[in-house]
PDB file of C-alpha atoms in Angstrom:
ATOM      1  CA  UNK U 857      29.490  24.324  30.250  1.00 65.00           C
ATOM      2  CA  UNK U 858      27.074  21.529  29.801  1.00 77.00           C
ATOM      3  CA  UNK U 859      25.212  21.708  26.698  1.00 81.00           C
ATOM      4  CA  UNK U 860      22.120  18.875  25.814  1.00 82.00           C
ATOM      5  CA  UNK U 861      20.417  19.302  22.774  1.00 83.00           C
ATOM      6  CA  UNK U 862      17.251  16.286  22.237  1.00 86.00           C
ATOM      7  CA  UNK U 863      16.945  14.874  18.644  1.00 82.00           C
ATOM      8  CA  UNK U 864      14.368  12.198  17.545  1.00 86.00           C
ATOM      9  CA  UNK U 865      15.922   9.282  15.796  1.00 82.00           C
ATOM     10  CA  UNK U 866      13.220   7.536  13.492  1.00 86.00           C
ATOM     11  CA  UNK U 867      14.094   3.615  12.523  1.00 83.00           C
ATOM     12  CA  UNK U 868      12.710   2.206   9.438  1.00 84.00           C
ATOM     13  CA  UNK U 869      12.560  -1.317  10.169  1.00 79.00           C
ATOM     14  CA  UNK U 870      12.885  -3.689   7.101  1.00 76.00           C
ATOM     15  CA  UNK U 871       8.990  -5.575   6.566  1.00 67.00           C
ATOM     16  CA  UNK U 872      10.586  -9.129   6.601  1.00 68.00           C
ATOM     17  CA  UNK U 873      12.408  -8.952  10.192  1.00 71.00           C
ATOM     18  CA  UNK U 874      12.073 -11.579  12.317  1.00 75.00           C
ATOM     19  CA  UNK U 875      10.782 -10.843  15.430  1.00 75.00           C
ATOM     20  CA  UNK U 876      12.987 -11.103  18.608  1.00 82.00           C
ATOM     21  CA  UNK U 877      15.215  -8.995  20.930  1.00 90.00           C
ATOM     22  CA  UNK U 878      17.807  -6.724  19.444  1.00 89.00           C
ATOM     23  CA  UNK U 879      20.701  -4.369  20.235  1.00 90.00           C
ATOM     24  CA  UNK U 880      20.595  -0.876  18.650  1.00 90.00           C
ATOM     25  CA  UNK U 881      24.000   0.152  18.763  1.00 92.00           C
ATOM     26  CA  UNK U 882      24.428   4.756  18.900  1.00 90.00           C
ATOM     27  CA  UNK U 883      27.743   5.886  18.401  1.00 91.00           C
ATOM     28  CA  UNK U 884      28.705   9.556  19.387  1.00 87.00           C
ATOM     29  CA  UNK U 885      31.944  11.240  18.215  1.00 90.00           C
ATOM     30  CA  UNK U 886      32.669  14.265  19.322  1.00 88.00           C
ATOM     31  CA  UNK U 887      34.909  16.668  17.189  1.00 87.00           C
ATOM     32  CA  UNK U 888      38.416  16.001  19.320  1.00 89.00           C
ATOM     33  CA  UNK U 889      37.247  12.425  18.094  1.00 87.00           C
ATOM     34  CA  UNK U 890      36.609  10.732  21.467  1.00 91.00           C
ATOM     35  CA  UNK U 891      33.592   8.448  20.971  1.00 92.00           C
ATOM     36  CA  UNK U 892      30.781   7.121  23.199  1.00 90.00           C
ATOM     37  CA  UNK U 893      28.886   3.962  22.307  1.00 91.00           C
ATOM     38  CA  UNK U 894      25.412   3.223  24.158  1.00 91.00           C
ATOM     39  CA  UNK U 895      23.221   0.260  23.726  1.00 92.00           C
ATOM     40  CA  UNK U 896      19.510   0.437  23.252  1.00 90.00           C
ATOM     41  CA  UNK U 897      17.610  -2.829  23.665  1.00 91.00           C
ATOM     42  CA  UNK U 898      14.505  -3.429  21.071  1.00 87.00           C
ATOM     43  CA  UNK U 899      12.038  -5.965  21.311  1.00 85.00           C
ATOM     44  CA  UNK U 900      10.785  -6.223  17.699  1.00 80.00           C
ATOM     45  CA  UNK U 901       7.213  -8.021  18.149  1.00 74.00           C
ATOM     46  CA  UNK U 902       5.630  -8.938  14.784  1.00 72.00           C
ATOM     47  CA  UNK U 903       2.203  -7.241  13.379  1.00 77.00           C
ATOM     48  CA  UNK U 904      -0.777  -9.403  14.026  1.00 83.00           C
ATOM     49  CA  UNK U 905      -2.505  -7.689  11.432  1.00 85.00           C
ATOM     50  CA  UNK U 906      -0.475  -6.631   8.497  1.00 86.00           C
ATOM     51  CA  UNK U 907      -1.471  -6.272   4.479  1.00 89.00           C
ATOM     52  CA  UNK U 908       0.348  -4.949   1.898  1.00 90.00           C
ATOM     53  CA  UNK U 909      -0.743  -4.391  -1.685  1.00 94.00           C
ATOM     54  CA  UNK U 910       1.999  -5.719  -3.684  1.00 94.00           C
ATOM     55  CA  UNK U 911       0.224  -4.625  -7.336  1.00 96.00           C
ATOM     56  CA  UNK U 912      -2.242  -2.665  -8.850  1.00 96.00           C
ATOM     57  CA  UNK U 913      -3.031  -4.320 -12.050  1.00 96.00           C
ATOM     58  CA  UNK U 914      -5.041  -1.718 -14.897  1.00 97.00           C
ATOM     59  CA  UNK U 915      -6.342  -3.006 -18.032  1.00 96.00           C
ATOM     60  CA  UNK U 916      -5.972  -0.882 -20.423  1.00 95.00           C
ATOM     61  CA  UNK U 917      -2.737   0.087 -18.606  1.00 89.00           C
ATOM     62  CA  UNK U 918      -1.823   3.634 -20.415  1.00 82.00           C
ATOM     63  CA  UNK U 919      -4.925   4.834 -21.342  1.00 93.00           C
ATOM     64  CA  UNK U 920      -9.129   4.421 -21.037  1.00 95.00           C
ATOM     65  CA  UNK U 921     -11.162   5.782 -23.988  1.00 95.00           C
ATOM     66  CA  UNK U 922     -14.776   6.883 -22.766  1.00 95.00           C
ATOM     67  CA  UNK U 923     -17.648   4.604 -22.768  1.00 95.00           C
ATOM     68  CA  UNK U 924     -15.166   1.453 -21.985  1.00 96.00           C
ATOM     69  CA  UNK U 925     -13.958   0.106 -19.002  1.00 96.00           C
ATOM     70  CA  UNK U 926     -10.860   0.072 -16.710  1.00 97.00           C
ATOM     71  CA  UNK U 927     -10.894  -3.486 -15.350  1.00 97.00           C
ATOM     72  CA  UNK U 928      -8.699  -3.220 -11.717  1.00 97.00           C
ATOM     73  CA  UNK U 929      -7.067  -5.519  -9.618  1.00 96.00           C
ATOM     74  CA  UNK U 930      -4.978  -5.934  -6.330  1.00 96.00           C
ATOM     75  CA  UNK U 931      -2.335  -8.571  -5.476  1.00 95.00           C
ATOM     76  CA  UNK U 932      -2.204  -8.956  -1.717  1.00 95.00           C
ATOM     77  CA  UNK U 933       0.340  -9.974   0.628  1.00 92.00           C
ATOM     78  CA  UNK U 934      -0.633 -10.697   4.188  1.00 90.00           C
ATOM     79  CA  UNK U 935       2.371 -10.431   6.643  1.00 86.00           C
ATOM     80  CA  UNK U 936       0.638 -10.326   9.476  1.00 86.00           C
ATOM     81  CA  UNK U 937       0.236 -13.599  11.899  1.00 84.00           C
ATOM     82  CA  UNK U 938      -3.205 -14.065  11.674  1.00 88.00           C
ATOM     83  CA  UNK U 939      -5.414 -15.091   8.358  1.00 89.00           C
ATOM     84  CA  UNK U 940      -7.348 -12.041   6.925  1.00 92.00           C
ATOM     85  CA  UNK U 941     -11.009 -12.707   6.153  1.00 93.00           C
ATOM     86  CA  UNK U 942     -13.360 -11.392   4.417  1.00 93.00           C
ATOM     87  CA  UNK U 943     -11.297  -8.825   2.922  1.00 95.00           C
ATOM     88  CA  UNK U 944     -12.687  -5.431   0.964  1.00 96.00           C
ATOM     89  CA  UNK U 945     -11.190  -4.292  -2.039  1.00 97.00           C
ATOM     90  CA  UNK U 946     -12.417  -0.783  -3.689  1.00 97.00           C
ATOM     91  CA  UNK U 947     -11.357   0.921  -6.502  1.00 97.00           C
ATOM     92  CA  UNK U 948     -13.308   4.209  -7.577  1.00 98.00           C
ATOM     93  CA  UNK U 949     -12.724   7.374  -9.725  1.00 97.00           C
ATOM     94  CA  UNK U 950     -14.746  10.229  -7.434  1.00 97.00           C
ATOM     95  CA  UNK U 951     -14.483  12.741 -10.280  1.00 97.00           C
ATOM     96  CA  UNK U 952     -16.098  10.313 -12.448  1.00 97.00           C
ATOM     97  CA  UNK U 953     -18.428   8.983 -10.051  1.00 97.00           C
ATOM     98  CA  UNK U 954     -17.546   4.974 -11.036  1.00 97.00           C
ATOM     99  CA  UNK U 955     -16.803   2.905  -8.067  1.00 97.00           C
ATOM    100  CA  UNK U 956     -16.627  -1.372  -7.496  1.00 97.00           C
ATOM    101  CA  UNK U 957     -15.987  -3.588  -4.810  1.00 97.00           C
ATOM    102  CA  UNK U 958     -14.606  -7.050  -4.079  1.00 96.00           C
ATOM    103  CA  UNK U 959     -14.458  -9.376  -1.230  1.00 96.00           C
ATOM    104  CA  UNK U 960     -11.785 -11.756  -0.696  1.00 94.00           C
ATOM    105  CA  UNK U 961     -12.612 -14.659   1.648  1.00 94.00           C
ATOM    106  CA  UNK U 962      -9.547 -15.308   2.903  1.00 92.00           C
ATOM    107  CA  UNK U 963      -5.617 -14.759   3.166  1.00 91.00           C
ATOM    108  CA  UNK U 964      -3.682 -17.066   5.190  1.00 89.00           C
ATOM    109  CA  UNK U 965      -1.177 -15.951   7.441  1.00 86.00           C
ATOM    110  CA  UNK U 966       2.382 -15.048   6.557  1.00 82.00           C
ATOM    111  CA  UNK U 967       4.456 -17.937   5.260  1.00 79.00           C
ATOM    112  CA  UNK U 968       1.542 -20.334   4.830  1.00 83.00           C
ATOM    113  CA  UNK U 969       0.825 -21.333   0.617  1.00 84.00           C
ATOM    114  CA  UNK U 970      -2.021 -18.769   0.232  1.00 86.00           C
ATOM    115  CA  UNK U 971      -0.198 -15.718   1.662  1.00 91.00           C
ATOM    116  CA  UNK U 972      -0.995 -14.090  -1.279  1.00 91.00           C
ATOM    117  CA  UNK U 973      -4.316 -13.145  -3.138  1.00 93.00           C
ATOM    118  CA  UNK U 974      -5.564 -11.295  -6.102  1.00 95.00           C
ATOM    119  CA  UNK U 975      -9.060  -9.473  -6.740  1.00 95.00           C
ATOM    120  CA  UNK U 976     -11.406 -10.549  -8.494  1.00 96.00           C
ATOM    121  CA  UNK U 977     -10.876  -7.852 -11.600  1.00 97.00           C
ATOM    122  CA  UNK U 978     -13.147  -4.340 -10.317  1.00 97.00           C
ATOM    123  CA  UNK U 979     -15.009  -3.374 -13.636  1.00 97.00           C
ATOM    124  CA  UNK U 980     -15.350   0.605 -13.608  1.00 97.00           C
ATOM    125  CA  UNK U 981     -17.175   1.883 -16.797  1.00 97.00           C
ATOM    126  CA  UNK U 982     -16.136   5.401 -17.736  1.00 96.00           C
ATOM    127  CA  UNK U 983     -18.884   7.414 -18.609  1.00 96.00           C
ATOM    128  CA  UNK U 984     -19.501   8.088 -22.200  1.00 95.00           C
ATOM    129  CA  UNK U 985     -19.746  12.259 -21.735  1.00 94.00           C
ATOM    130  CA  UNK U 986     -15.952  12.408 -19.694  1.00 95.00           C
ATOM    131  CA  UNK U 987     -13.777  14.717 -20.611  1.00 94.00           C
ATOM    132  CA  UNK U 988     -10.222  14.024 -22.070  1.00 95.00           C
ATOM    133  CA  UNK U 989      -7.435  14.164 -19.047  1.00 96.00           C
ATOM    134  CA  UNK U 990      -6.092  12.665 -16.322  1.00 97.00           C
ATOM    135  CA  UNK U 991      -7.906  11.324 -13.427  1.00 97.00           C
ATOM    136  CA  UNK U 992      -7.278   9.700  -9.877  1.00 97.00           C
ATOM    137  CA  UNK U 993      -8.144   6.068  -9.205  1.00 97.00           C
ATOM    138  CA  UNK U 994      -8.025   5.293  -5.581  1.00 98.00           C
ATOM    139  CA  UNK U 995      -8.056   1.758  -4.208  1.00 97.00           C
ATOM    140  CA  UNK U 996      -8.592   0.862  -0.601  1.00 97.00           C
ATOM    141  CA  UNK U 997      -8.039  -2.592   1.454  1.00 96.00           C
ATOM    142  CA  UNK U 998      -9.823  -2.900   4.379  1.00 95.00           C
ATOM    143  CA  UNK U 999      -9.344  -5.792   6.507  1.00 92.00           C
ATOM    144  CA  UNK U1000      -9.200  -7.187  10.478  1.00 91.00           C
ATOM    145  CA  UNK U1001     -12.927  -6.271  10.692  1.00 88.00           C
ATOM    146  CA  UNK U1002     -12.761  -3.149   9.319  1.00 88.00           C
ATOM    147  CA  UNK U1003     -10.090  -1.586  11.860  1.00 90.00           C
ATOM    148  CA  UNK U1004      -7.115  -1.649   9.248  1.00 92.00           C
ATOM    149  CA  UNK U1005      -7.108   0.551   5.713  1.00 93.00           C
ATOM    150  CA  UNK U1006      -4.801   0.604   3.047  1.00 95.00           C
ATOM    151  CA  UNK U1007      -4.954   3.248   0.722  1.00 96.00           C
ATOM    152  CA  UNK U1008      -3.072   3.767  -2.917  1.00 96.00           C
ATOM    153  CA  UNK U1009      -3.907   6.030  -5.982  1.00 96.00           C
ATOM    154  CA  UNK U1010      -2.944   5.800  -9.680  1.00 96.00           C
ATOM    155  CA  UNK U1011      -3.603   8.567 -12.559  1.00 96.00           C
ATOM    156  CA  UNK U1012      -5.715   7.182 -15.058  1.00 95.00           C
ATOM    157  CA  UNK U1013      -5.563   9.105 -18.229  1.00 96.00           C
ATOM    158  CA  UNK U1014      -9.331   9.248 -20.655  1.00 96.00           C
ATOM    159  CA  UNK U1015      -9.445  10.038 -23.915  1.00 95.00           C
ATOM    160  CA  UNK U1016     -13.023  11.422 -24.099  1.00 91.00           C
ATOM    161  CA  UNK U1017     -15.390  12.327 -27.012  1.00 78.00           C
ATOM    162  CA  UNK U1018     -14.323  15.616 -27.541  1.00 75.00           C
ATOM    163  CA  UNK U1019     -10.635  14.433 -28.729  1.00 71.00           C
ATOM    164  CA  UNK U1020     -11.706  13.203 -32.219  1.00 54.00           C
ATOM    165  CA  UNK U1021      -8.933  11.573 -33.652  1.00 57.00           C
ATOM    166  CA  UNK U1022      -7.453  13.858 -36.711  1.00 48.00           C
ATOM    167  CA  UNK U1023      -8.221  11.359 -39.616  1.00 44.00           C
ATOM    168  CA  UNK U1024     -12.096  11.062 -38.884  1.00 45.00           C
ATOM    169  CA  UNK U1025     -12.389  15.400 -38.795  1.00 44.00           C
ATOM    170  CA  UNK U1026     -11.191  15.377 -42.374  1.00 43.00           C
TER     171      UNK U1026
END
């Protein structure tokens, strides 16, 4: 009695491979322990287009007292084959309503000297009246003419006005 069951087999591909033709090698062993080994051929091609936001840099890193300002930026990494230009970074707090953008002019393409790029720093003044807690910050990258988005989020953590410290309610 023939029995086929169908599984999905999902490859995570290390970001640095070199593009080329490859072997996947699948090895079946059955429980008597006869084996079966098949070849799958794999034509890795590399991304065109390809970012990656290697840092998130927050000053003040651990916490943002009310009425200051978080100062954000991004370190970049293109990996892609072509140069990135004009490149959008965004950093905003939506439950705060504080939001900044930056433009990078260019990133050269992987491998060249200027693979790599950092923001300008994204100034986001927290409003004097926010409450004490912890909020999201949520940066975006958008590049190749706005057909590519990167997305990341941080918890920021404001001490507002209403968490007097204990020395100045005495």
């Amino acid at each position: 009695k023939d029995n086929s069951y169908i599984k999905e087999l999902m490859l995570k591909l290390p970001l640095r491979m070199e593009p080329g033709k490859y072997d996947l090698r699948v090895r079946f062993t059955g429980r008597t322990g006869t084996t079966q080994e098949i070849l799958y051929p794999l034509d890795i091609e590399s991304d065109r287009h390809l970012l990656q936001i290697r840092d998130v840099v927050l000053s003040p890193l651990d916490e943002i007292k009310a009425g200051r300002a978080l100062l954000v930026s991004l370190v970049l990494r293109n990996r892609g084959e072509q140069n990135e230009k004009q490149v959008a970074v965004r950093a905003k707090i939506p439950a705060l309503g504080v939001s900044a953008v930056d433009y990078i002019k260019e990133i050269e393409s992987e491998g060249s000297d200027d693979d790599s790029a950092k923001s300008e720093e994204l100034f986001l003044r927290i409003p004097e009246d926010a409450k004490s807690g912890d909020y999201t910050l949520e940066v975006e990258v958008e590049y190749d003419e706005g057909d590519k988005m990167l997305r990341e989020t941080r918890t920021i953590k404001v001490v507002g006005a209403d968490e007097a410290p204990a020395a100045a309610m005495q």
